[in-house]
PDB file of C-alpha atoms in Angstrom:
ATOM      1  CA  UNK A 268       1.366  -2.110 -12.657  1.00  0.00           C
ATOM      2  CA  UNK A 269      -1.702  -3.719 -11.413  1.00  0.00           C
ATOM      3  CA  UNK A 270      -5.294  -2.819 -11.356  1.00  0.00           C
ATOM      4  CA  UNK A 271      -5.220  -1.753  -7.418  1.00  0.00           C
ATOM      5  CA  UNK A 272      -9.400  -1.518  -7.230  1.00  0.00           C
ATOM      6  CA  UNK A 273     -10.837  -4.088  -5.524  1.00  0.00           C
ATOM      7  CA  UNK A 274     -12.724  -6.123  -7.523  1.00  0.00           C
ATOM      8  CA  UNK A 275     -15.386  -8.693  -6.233  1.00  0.00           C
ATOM      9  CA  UNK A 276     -14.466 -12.311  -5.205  1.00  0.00           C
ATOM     10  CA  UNK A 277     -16.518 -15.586  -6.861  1.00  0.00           C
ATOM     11  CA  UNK A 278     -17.146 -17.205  -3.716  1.00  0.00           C
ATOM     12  CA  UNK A 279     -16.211 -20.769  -4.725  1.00  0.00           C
ATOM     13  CA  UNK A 280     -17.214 -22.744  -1.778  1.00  0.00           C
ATOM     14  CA  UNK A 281     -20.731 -21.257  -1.582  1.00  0.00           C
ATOM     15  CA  UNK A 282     -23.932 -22.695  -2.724  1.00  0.00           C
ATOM     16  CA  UNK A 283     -27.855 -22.692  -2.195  1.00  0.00           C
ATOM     17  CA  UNK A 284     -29.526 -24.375   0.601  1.00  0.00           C
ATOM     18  CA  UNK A 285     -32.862 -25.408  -0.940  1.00  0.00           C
ATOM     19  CA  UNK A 286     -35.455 -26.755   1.885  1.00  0.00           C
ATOM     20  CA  UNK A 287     -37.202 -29.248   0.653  1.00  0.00           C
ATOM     21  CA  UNK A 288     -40.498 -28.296  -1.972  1.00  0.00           C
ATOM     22  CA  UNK A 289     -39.114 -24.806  -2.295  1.00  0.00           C
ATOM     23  CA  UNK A 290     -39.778 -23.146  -5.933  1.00  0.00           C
ATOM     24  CA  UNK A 291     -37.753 -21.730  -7.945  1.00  0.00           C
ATOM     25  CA  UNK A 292     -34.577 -22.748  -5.667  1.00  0.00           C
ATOM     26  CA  UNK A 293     -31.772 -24.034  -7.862  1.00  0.00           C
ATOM     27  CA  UNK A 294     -29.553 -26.772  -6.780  1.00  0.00           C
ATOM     28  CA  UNK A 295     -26.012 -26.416  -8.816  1.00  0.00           C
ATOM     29  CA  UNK A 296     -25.205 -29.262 -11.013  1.00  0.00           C
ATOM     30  CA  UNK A 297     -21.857 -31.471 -10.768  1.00  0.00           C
ATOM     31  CA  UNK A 298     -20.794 -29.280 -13.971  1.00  0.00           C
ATOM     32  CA  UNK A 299     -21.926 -26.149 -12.271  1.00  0.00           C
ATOM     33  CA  UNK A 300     -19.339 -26.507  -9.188  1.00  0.00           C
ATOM     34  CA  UNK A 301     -16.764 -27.175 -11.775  1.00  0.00           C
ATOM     35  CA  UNK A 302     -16.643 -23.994 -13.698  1.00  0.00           C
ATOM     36  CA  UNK A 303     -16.687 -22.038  -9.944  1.00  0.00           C
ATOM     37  CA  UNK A 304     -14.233 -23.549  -8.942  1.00  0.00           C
ATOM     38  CA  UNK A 305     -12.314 -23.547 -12.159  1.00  0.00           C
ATOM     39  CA  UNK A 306     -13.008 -19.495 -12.802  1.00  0.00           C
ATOM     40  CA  UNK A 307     -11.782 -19.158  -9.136  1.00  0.00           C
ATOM     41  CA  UNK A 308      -8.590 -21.047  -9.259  1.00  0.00           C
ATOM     42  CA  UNK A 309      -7.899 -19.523 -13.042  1.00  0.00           C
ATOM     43  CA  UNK A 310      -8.068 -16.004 -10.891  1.00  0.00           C
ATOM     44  CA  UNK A 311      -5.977 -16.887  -8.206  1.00  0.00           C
ATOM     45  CA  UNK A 312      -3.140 -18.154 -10.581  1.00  0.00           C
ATOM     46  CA  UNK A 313      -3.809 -14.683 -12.073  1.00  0.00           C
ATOM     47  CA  UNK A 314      -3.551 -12.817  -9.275  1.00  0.00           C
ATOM     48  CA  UNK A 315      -0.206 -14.806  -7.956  1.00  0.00           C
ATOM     49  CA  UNK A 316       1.719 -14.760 -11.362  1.00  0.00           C
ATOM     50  CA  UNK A 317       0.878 -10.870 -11.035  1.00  0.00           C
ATOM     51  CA  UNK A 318       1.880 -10.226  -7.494  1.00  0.00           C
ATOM     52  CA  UNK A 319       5.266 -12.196  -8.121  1.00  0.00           C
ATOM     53  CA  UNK A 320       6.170 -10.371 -11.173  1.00  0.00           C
ATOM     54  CA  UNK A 321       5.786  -7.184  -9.284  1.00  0.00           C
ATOM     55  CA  UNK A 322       7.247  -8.550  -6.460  1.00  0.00           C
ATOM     56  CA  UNK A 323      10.215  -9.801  -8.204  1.00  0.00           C
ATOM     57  CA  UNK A 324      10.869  -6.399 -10.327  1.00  0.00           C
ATOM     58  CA  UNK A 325      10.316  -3.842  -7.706  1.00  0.00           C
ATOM     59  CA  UNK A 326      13.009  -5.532  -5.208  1.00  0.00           C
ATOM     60  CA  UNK A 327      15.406  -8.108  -7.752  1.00  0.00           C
ATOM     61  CA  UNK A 328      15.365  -5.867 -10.668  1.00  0.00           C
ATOM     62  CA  UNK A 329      18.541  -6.844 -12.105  1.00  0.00           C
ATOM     63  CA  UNK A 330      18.294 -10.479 -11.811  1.00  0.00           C
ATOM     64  CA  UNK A 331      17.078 -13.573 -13.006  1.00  0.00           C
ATOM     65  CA  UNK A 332      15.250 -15.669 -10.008  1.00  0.00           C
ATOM     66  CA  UNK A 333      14.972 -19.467 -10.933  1.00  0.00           C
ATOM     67  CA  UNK A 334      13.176 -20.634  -8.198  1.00  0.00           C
ATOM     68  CA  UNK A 335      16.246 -20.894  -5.623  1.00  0.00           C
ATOM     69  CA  UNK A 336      15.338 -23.177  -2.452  1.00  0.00           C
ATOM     70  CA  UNK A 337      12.556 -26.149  -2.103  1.00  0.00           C
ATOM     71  CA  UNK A 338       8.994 -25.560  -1.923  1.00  0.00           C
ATOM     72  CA  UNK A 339       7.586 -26.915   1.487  1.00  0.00           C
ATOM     73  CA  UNK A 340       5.172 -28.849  -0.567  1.00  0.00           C
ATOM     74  CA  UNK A 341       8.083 -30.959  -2.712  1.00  0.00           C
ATOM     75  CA  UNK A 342       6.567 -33.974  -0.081  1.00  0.00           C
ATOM     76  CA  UNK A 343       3.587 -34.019  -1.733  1.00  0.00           C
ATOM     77  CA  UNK A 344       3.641 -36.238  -5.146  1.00  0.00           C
ATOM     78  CA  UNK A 345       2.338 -34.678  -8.309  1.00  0.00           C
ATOM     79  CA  UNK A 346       1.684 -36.030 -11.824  1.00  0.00           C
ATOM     80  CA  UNK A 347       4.422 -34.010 -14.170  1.00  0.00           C
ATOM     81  CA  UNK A 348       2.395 -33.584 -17.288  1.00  0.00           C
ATOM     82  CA  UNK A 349      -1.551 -33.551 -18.533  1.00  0.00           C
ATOM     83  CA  UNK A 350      -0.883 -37.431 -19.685  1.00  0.00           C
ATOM     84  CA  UNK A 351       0.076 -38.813 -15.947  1.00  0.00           C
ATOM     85  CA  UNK A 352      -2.834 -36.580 -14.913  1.00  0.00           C
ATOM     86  CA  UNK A 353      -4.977 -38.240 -16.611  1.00  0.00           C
ATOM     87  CA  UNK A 354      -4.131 -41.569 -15.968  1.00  0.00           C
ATOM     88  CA  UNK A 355      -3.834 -41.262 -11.884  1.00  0.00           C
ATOM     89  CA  UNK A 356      -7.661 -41.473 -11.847  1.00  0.00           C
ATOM     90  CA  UNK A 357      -9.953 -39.278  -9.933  1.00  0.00           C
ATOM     91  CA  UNK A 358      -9.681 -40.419  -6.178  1.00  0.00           C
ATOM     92  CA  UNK A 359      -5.949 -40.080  -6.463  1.00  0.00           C
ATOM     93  CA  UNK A 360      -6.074 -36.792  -8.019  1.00  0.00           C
ATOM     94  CA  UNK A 361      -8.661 -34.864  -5.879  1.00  0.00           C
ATOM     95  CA  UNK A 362      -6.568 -35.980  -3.170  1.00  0.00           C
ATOM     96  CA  UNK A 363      -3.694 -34.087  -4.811  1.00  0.00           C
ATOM     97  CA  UNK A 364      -5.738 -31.052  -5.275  1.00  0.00           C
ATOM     98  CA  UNK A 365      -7.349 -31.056  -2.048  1.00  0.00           C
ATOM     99  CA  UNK A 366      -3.484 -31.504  -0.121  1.00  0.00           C
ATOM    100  CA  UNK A 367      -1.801 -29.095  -2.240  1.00  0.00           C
ATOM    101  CA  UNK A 368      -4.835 -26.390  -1.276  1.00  0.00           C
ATOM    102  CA  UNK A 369      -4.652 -27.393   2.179  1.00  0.00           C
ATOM    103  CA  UNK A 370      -0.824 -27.055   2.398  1.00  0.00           C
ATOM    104  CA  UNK A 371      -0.762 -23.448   1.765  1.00  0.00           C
ATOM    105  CA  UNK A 372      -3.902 -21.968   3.822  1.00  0.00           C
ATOM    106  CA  UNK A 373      -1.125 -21.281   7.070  1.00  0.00           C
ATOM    107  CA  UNK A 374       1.825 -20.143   4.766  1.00  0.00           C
ATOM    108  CA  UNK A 375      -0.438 -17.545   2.726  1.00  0.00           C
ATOM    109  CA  UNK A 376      -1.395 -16.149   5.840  1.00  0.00           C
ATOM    110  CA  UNK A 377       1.426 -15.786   7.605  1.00  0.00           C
ATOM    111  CA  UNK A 378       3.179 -14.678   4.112  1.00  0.00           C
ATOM    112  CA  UNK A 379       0.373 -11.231   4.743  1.00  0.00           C
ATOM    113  CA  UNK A 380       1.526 -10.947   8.260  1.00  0.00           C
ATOM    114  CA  UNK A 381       4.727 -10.760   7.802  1.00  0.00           C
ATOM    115  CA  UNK A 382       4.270  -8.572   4.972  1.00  0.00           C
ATOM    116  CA  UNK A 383       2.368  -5.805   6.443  1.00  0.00           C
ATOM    117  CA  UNK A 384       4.729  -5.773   9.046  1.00  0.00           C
ATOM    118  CA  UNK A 385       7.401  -4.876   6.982  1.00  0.00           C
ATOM    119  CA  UNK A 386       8.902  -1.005   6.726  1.00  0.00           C
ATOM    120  CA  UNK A 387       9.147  -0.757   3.038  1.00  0.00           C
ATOM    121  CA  UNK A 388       5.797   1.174   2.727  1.00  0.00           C
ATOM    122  CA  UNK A 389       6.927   1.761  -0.717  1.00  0.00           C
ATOM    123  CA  UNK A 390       5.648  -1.823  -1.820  1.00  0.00           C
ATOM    124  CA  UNK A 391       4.604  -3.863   1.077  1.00  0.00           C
ATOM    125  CA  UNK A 392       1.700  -2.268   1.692  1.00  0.00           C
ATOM    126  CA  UNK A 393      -0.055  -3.360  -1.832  1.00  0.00           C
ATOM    127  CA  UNK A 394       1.779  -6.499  -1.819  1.00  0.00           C
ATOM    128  CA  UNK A 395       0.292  -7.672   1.607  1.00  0.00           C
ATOM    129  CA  UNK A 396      -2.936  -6.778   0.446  1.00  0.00           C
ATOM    130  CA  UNK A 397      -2.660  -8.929  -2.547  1.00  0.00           C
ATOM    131  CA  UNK A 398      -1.300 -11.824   0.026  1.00  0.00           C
ATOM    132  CA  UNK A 399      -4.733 -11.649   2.589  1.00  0.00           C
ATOM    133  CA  UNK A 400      -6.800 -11.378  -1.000  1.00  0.00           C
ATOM    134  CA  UNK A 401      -5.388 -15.145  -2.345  1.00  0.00           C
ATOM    135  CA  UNK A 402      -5.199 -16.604   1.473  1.00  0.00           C
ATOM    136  CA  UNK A 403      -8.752 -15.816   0.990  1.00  0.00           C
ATOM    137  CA  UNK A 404      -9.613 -16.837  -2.002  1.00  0.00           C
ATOM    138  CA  UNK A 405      -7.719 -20.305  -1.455  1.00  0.00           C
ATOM    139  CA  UNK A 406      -9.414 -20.959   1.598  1.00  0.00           C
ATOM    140  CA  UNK A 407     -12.526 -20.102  -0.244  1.00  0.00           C
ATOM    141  CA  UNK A 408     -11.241 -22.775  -3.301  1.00  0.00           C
ATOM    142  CA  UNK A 409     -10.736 -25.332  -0.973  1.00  0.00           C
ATOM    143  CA  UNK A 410     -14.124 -25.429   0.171  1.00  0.00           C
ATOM    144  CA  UNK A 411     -15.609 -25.330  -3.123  1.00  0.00           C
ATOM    145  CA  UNK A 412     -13.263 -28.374  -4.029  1.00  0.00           C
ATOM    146  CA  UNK A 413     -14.819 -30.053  -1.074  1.00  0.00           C
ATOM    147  CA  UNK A 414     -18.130 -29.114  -2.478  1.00  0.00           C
ATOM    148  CA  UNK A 415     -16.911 -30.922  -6.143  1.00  0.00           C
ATOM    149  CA  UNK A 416     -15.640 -34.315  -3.634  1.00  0.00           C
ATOM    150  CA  UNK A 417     -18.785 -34.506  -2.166  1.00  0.00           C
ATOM    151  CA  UNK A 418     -21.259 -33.834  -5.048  1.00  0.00           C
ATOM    152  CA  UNK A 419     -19.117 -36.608  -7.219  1.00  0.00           C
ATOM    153  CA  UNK A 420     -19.484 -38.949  -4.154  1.00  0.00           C
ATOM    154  CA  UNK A 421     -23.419 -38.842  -4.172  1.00  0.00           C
ATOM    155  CA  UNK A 422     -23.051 -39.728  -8.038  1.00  0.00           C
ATOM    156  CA  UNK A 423     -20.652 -42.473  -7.231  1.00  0.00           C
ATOM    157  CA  UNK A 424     -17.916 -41.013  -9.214  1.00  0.00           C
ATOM    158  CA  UNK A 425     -15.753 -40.946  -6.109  1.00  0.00           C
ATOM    159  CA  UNK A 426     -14.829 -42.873  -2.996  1.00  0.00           C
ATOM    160  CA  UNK A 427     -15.639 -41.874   0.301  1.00  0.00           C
ATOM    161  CA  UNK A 428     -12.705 -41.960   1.836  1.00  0.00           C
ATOM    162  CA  UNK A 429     -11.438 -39.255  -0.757  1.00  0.00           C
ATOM    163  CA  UNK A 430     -11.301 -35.862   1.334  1.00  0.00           C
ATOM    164  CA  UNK A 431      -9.936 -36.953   4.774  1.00  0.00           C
ATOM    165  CA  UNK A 432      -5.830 -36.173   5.508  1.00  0.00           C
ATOM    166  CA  UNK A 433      -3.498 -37.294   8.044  1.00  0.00           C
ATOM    167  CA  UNK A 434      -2.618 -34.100   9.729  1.00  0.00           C
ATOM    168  CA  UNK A 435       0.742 -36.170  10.024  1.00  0.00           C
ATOM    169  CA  UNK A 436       1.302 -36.535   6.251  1.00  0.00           C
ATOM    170  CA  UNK A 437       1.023 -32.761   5.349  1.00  0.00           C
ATOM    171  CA  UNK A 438       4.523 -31.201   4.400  1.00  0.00           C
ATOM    172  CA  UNK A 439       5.774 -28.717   7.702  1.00  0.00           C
ATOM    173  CA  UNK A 440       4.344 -25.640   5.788  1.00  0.00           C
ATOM    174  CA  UNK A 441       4.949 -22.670   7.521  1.00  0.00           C
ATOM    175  CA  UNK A 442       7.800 -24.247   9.393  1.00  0.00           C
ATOM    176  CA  UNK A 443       9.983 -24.056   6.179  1.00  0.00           C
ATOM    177  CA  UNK A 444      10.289 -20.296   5.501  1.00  0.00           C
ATOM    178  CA  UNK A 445       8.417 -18.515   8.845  1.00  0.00           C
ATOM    179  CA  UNK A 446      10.314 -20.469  11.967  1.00  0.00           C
ATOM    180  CA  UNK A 447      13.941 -20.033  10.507  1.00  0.00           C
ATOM    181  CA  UNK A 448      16.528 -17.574  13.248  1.00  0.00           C
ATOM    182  CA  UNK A 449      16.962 -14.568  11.737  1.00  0.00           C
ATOM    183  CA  UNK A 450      15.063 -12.029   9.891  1.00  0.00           C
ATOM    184  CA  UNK A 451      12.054 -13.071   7.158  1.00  0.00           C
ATOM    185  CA  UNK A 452      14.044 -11.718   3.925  1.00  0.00           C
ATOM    186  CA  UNK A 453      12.145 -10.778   0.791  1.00  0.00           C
ATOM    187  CA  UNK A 454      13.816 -13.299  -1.166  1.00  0.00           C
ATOM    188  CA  UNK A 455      12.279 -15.485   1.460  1.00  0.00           C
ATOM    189  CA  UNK A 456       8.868 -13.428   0.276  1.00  0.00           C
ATOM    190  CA  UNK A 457      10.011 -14.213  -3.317  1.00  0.00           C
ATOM    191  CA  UNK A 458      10.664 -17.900  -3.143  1.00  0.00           C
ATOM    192  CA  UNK A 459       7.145 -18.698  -1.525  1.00  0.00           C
ATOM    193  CA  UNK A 460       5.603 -16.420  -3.902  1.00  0.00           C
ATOM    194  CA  UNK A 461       7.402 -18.684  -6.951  1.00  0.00           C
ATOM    195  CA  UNK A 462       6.379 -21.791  -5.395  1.00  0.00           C
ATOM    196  CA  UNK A 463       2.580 -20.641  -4.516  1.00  0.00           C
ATOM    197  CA  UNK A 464       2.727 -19.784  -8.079  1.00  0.00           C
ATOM    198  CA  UNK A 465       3.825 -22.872  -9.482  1.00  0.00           C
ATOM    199  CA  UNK A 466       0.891 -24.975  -7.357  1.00  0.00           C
ATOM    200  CA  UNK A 467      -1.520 -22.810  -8.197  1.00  0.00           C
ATOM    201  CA  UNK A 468      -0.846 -23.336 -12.150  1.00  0.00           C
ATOM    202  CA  UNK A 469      -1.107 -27.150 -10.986  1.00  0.00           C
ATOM    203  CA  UNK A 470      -4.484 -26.511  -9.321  1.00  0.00           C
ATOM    204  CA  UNK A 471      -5.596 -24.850 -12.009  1.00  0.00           C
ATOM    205  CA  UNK A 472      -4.892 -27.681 -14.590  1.00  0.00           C
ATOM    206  CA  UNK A 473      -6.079 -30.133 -12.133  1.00  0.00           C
ATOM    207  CA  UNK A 474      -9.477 -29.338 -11.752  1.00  0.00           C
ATOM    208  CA  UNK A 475      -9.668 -28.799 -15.674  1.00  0.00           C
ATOM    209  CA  UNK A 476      -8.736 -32.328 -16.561  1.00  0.00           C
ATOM    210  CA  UNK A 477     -10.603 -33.952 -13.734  1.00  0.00           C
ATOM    211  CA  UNK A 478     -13.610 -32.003 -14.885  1.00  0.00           C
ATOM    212  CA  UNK A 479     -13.142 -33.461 -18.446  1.00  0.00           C
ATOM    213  CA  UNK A 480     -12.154 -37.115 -16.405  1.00  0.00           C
ATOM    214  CA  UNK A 481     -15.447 -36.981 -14.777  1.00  0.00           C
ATOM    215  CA  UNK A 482     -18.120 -35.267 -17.411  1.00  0.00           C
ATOM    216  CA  UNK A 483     -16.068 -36.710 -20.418  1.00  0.00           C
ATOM    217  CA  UNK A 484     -19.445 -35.836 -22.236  1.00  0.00           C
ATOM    218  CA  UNK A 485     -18.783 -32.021 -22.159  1.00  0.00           C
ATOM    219  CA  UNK A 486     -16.536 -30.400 -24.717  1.00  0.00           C
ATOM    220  CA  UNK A 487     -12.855 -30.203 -23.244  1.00  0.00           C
TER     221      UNK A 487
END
């Protein structure tokens, strides 16, 4: 089982304000936001392997979930390996990072509602906890990914235009497992739990290789 005690959260999308002349004030480096938000997304991949492992053994014991149903974010186009990662350059793949992030804020949070709304006290209780702690922490990533966009586009490692979405173009999130008729099941809990997992592992390698893409100096 997992470590229950609440443990303190990195807050990724936080930094310094430094008025201008002030001593001793520290203003984070380019390399500096990456490992935050690196350490932050490594935990929240962590966190949402754990809770689906649980998740899947405490209700599907005797079976062998694959990943059944489509991920509301199969819209948005991801490079399959570190290779095609490396070559869709860096615009193209903060974009990726920041839409994938941004696609599951509202499902996360709805995913704890309708988790601590559910009888089975046995479980649910810890499990929705877990939920509100990674809707947290992603909305906390996100804006410490914003933070990386806009550092790289003072060093003119990144365009400008990098950062803004069509509200039009994101995939219908929460529409695809919360407004269905009928009861929210828990393999309907499972399969967004498998999915959140599986972006979160992309996030994760994202943000390593574009940190490596954009300080090739350091030691990747």
């Amino acid at each position: 089982m997992l470590d229950l005690r609440k443990k303190p959260r990195m807050e990724a999308g936080t930094s310094p304000v430094c008025p201008s002349g002030q001593a001793g004030c520290h203003v984070p480096s380019l390399a500096d936001l990456f490992n935050r938000v690196i350490q932050q997304s490594s935990r929240v991949h962590a966190i949402s392997s754990d809770l689906h492992s649980e998740f899947e053994q405490y209700f599907f014991p005797s079976k062998n979930f694959l990943g059944k149903g489509k991920c509301h974010t199969y819209g948005i186009m991801t490079p399959a390996d570190k290779e095609n990662a490396q070559r869709l350059g860096r615009d193209q793949l903060t974009e990726v990072i920041l839409r994938l992030l941004g696609a599951w804020e509202d499902p996360l949070s709805q995913l704890y509602h309708s988790m601590s709304q559910d009888q089975n006290q046995d479980f649910n209780h810890y499990s929705s906890n877990k939920a509100l702690e990674i809707s947290d922490m992603v909305h906390e990533l996100r804006d410490g990914v914003t933070k990386v966009a806009e550092k790289m586009k003072l060093l003119g490692v990144l365009g400008n235009y990098v950062g803004y979405t069509i509200p039009e173009t994101l995939p219908p999130s929460s529409a695809f497992y919360f407004n269905k008729k009928g009861e929210v099941t828990s393999m309907d809990h499972l399969v967004l739990l498998y999915c959140f997992r599986r972006d979160s592992n992309k996030v994760k390698n994202y943000l390593r290789i574009l940190k490596c893409t954009t300080l090739p100096v350091l030691d990747c």
